[in-house]
Each structure stands twice: as structure tokens, then as C-alpha cells.
Short mmCIF file of C-alpha atoms in Angstrom, two decimals:
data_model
loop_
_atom_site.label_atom_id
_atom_site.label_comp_id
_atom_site.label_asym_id
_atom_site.label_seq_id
_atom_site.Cartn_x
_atom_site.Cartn_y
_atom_site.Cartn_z
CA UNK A 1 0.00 0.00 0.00
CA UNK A 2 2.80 2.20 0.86
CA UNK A 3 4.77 1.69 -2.17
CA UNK A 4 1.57 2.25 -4.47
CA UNK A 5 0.87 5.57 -2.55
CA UNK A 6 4.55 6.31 -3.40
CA UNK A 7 4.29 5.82 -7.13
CA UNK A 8 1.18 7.86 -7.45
CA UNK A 9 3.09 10.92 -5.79
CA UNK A 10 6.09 10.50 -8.18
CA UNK A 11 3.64 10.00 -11.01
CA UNK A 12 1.50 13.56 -10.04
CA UNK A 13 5.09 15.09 -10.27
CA UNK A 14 5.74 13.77 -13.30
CA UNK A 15 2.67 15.33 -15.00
CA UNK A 16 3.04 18.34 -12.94
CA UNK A 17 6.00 19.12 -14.29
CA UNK A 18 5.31 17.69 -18.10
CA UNK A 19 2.36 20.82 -17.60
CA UNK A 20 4.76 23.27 -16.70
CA UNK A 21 6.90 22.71 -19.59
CA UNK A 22 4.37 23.05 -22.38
CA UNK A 23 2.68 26.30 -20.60
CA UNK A 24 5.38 28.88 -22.01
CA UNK A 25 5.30 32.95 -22.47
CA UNK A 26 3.72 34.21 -26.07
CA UNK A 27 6.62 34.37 -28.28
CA UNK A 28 6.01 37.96 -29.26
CA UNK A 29 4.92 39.62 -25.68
CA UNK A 30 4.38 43.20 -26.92
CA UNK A 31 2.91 43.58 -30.49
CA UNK A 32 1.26 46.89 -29.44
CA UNK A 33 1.84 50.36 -30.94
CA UNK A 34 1.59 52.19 -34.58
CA UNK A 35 1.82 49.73 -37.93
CA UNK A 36 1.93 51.15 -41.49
CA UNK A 37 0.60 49.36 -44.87
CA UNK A 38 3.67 48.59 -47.37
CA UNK A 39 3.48 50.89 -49.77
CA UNK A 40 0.77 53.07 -48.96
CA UNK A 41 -0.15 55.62 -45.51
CA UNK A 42 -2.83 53.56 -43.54
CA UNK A 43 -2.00 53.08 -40.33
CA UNK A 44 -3.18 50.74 -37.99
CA UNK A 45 -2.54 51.58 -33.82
CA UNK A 46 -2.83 48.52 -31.82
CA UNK A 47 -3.07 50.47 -28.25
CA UNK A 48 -2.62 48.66 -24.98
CA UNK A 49 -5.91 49.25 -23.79
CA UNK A 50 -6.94 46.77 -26.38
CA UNK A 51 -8.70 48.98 -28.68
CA UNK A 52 -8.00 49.65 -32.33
CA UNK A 53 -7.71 52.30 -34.81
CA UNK A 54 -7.47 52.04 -38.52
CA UNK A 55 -6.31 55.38 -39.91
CA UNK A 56 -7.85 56.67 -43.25
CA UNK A 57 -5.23 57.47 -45.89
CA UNK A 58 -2.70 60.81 -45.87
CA UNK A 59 -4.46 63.30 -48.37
CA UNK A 60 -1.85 65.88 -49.56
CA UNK A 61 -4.53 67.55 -50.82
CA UNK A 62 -8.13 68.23 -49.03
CA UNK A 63 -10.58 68.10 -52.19
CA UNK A 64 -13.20 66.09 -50.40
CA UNK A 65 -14.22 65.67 -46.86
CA UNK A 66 -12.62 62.62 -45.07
CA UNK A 67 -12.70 60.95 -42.13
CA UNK A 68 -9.55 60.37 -40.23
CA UNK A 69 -9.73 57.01 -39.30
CA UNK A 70 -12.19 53.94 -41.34
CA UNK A 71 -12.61 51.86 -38.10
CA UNK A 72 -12.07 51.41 -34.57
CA UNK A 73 -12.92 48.83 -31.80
CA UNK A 74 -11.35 46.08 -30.23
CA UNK A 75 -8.31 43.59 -30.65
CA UNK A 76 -7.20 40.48 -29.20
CA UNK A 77 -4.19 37.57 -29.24
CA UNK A 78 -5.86 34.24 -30.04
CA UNK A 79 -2.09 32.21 -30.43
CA UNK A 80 1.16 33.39 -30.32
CA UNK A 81 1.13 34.39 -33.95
CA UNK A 82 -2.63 35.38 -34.61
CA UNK A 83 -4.67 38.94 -33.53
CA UNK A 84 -8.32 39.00 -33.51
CA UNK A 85 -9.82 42.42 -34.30
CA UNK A 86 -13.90 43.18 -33.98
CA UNK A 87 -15.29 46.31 -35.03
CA UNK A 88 -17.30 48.39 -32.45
CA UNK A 89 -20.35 48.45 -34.45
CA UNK A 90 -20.82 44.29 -33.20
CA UNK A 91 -21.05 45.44 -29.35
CA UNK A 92 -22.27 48.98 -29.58
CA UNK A 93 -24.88 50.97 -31.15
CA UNK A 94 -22.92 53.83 -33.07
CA UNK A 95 -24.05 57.54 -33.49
CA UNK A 96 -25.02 57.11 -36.79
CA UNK A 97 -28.67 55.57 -36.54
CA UNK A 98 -29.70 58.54 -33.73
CA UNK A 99 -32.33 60.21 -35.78
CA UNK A 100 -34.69 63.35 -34.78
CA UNK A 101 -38.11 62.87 -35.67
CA UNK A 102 -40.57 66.31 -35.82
CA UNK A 103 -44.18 65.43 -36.51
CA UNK A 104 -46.53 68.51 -37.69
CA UNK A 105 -49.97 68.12 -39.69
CA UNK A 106 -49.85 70.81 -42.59
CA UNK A 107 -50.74 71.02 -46.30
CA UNK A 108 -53.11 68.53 -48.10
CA UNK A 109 -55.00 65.97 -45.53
CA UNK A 110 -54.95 63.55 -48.99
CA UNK A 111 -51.01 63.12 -48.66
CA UNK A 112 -47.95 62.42 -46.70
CA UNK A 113 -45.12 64.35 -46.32
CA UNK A 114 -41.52 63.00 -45.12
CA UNK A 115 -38.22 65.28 -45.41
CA UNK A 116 -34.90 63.87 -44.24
CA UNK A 117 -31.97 65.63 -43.35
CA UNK A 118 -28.91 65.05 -43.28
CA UNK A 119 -25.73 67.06 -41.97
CA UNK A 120 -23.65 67.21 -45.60
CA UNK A 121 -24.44 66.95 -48.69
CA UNK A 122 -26.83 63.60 -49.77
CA UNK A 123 -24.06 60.76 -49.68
CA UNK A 124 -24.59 57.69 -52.04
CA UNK A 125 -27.58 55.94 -51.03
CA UNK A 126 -30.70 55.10 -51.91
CA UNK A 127 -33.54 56.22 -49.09
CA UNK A 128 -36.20 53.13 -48.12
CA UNK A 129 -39.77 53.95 -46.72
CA UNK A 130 -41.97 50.61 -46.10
CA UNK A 131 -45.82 50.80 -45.34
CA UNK A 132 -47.50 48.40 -43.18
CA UNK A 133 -45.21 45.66 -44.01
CA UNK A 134 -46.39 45.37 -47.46
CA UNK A 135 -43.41 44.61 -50.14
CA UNK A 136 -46.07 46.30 -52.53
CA UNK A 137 -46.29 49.54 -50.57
CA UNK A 138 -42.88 50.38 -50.45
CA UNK A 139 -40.69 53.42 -51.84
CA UNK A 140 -37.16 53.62 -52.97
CA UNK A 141 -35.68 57.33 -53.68
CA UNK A 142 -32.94 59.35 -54.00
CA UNK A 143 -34.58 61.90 -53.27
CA UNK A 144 -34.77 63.47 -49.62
CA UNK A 145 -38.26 65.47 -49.46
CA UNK A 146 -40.93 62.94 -50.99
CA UNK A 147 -45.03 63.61 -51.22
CA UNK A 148 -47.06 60.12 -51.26
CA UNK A 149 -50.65 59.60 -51.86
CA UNK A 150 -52.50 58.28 -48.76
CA UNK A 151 -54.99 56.22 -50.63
CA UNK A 152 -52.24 54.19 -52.51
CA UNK A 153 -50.25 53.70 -49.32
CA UNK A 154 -51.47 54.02 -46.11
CA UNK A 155 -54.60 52.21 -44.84
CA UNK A 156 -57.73 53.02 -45.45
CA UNK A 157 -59.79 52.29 -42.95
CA UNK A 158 -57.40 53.32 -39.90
CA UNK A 159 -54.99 56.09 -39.68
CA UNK A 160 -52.42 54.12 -37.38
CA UNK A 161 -49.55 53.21 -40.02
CA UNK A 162 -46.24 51.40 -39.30
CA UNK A 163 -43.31 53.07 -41.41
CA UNK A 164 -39.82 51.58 -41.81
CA UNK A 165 -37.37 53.57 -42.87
CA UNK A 166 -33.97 52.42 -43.89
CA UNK A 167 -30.84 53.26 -46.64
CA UNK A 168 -29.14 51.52 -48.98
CA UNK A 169 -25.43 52.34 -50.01
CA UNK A 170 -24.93 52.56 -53.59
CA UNK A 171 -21.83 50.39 -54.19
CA UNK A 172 -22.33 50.11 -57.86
CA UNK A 173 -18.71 49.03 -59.48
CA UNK A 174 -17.29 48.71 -56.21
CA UNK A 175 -15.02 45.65 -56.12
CA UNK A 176 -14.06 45.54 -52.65
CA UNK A 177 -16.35 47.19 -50.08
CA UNK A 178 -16.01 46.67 -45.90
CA UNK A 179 -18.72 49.26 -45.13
CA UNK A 180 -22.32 48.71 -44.53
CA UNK A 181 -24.36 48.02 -47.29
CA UNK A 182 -27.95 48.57 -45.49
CA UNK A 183 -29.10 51.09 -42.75
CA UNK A 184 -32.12 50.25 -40.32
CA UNK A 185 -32.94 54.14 -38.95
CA UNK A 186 -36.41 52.96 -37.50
CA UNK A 187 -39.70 51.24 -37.40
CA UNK A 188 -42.18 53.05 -35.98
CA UNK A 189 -46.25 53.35 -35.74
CA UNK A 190 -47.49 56.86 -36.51
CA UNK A 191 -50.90 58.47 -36.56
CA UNK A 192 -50.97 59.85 -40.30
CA UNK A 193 -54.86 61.95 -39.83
CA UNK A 194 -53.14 64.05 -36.53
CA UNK A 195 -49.88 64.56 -38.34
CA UNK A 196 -49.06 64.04 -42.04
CA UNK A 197 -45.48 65.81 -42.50
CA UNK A 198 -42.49 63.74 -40.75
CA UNK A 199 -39.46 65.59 -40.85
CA UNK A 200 -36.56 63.09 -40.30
CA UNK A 201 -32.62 64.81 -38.93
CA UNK A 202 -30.03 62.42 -39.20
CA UNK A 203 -27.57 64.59 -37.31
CA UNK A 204 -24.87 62.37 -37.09
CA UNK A 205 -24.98 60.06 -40.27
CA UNK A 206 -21.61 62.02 -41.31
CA UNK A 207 -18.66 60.59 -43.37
CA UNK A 208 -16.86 58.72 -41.15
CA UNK A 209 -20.34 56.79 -40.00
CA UNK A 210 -21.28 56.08 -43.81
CA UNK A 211 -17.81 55.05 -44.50
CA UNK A 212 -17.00 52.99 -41.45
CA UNK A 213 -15.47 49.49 -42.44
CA UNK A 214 -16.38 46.67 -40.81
CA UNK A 215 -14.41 43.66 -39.14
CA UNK A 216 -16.23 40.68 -37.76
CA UNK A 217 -13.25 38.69 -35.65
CA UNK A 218 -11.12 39.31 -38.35
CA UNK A 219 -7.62 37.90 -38.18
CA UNK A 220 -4.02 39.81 -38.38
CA UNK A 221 -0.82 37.22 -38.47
CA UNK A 222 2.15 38.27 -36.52
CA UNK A 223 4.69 37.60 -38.73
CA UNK A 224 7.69 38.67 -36.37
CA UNK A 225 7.61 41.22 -33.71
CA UNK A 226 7.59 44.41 -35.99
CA UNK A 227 6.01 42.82 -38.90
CA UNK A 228 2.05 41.67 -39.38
CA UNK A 229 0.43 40.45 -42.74
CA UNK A 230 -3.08 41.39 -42.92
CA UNK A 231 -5.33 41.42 -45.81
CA UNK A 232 -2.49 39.92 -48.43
CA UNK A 233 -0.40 43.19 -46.96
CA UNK A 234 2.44 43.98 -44.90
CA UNK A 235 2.82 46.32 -42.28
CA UNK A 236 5.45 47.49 -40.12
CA UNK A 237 5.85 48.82 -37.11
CA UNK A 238 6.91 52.37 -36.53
CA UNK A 239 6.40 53.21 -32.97
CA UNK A 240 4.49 52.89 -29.92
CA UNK A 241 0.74 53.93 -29.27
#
């Protein structure tokens, strides 16, 4: 009995020890700081708090309005050679979709009215308006100040309506394209008879909303410790956060 209760304490020591070899430090302890694309100026800033920022390309020139960065969120180390990076529109509800709704009842009882407004200039997208959940009563516009027919769309027999209200980006001939494609504003029930002009503010559906690119537990390989490959590119790093 003794001798068995001496091999099973050499044999827990055995695999104690096996464990603590295998458990070793990450070969490449501090990956964080400022990375640059080969060949180009986006930079990527892997900060220390775990977040991320994808900066938008240098303009030497200012001809159109930019945003200066294309994404931000959150990054991770899933081996000692792979990063995970999520963007923050997966875990939080961005600016973007806050909308300001003013409801007045004015001109012609026979029609609706819906303006939308947006901070800049109309960016490329097509503007949405469902009625009642009917794929027949539905409107698609590039324009922003629209006058419908309430006998064609709205019910007849009741004046509460339901109204969904969404974009579509216009991505014609674009090959590659990490941004949202579809916008869900809202879904809402109104009562057309007491008011019959919506004007819709998107205060905050700016550039750098529209344009925001979007990565889903994407994956960055650590190629060395000042060297990741991401997207078929390479980028080095060039300083600290």
C-alpha cells in the first residue's frame, strides 16, 4: 500500500511538471503600438488598452471631406502568432442611426409628407420607406423630401400606419467594399390623420459613419515582432501607441 501511494506521488510530479513545460510565455509579448501598410499611408494603432484604430489614408490635398480614421474597436491575441480584431459596431450601437423625428400636420389631408436631413451633402444611397409591411407599398428614392398619396399607401380604414425607414449604399462598381451596405434608422407606428409631414434629422450620419469598415473577428498574423500580414499586406511597425 505504501509503495503504491509512493508511485502515485512520483507519477502527479511527473505530469506536474510535463504541464509546466508546455505552458510557455507568447513568443512575441508586446505587439502593441503604430503599424503602417507597405506601400501606402494607412495606419493601424494597436493600443494597450486593447482597442484599435485604422487610420484613413494621408491626403496631400483636401478636395473632399474625409474621415480620419475607417474603423475602430477592439483587438485580441488568439495564439502566439494570430490577432483577432472586432469592429465596435458588433457590441455597440454607433451615433449614426440617432435620428430626430418632428411630426406637424400641414398642407393637403390627402397626402404624406416626409423630409430627411442630413448634416452634408446627400451621400450615395438610396432612401427606403416601407408601409404596413407590405413589399407592394414600399418606396425607394434618391430623393430626400418625398409627397405620397395616402390612398395608394397608407390604410384606409385606420390612420395608425407602421413606417420603416432604412438606406441603402450605392456600391455600384465597387469591387471591394467593408462598409455597410444597409441602414435600419427605424420602425415606428405613426398616426398619419393628426400629423401628415415627418421631418426626419439624421444629425450624425456624417462621413466617417457612412464610411465605417467593418471587421467581424477578423484575423491579423504576426509575422515577427515588428512585422504583421493582414489582408495579403504587410505592415510594419513604426512606434508605440
Amino acid at each position: 500500500m505504501r509503495k503504491l501511494f509512493f508511485i502515485l506521488i512520483i507519477t502527479n510530479l511527473f505530469i506536474s511538471c510535463s504541464i509546466k513545460k508546455v505552458q510557455k510565455e507568447p513568443v512575441f509579448k508586446d505587439i502593441s503600438g503604430r503599424y503602417k501598410q507597405q506601400n501606402s499611408s494607412l495606419k493601424l494603432d494597436l493600443n494597450t488598452d486593447n482597442t484599435y484604430k485604422l487610420w484613413n489614408h494621408e491626403q496631400t490635398q483636401c478636395i473632399i471631406e474625409q474621415c480620419e480614421y475607417t474603423s475602430i474597436g477592439k483587438w485580441s491575441v488568439l495564439a502566439d502568432n494570430l490577432i483577432e480584431i472586432t469592429s465596435e459596431n458588433y457590441y455597440k450601437k454607433q451615433k449614426g442611426y440617432k435620428y430626430e423625428l418632428k411630426k406637424e400636420n400641414k398642407f393637403s389631408q390627402d397626402s404624406l409628407y416626409i423630409k430627411v436631413v442630413f448634416p452634408y451633402d446627400l451621400p450615395p444611397v438610396k432612401l427606403n420607406f416601407y408601409f404596413n409591411n407590405y413589399v407592394s407599398k414600399s418606396i425607394t428614392t434618391d430623393e430626400t423630401y418625398i409627397v405620397i398619396p395616402k390612398s395608394k399607401y397608407l390604410f384606409k380604414k385606420s390612420s395608425n400606419n407602421f413606417i420603416a425607414f432604412n438606406l441603402d449604399a450605392d456600391i455600384a462598381g465597387t469591387t471591394i467594399y467593408k462598409s455597410r451596405i444597409l441602414f435600419d434608422i427605424f420602425s415606428e407606428y405613426f398616426d398619419t390623420n393628426k400629423y401628415n409631414f415627418l421631418t426626419i434629422n439624421l444629425p450624425y450620419f456624417d462621413v466617417c459613419f457612412f464610411e465605417f469598415e467593418l471587421y467581424n473577428q477578423d484575423y491579423i498574423y504576426i509575422k515577427n515582432k515588428k512585422t504583421l500580414i493582414w489582408n495579403g499586406n504587410v505592415w510594419e511597425k513604426i512606434g508605440k501607441d
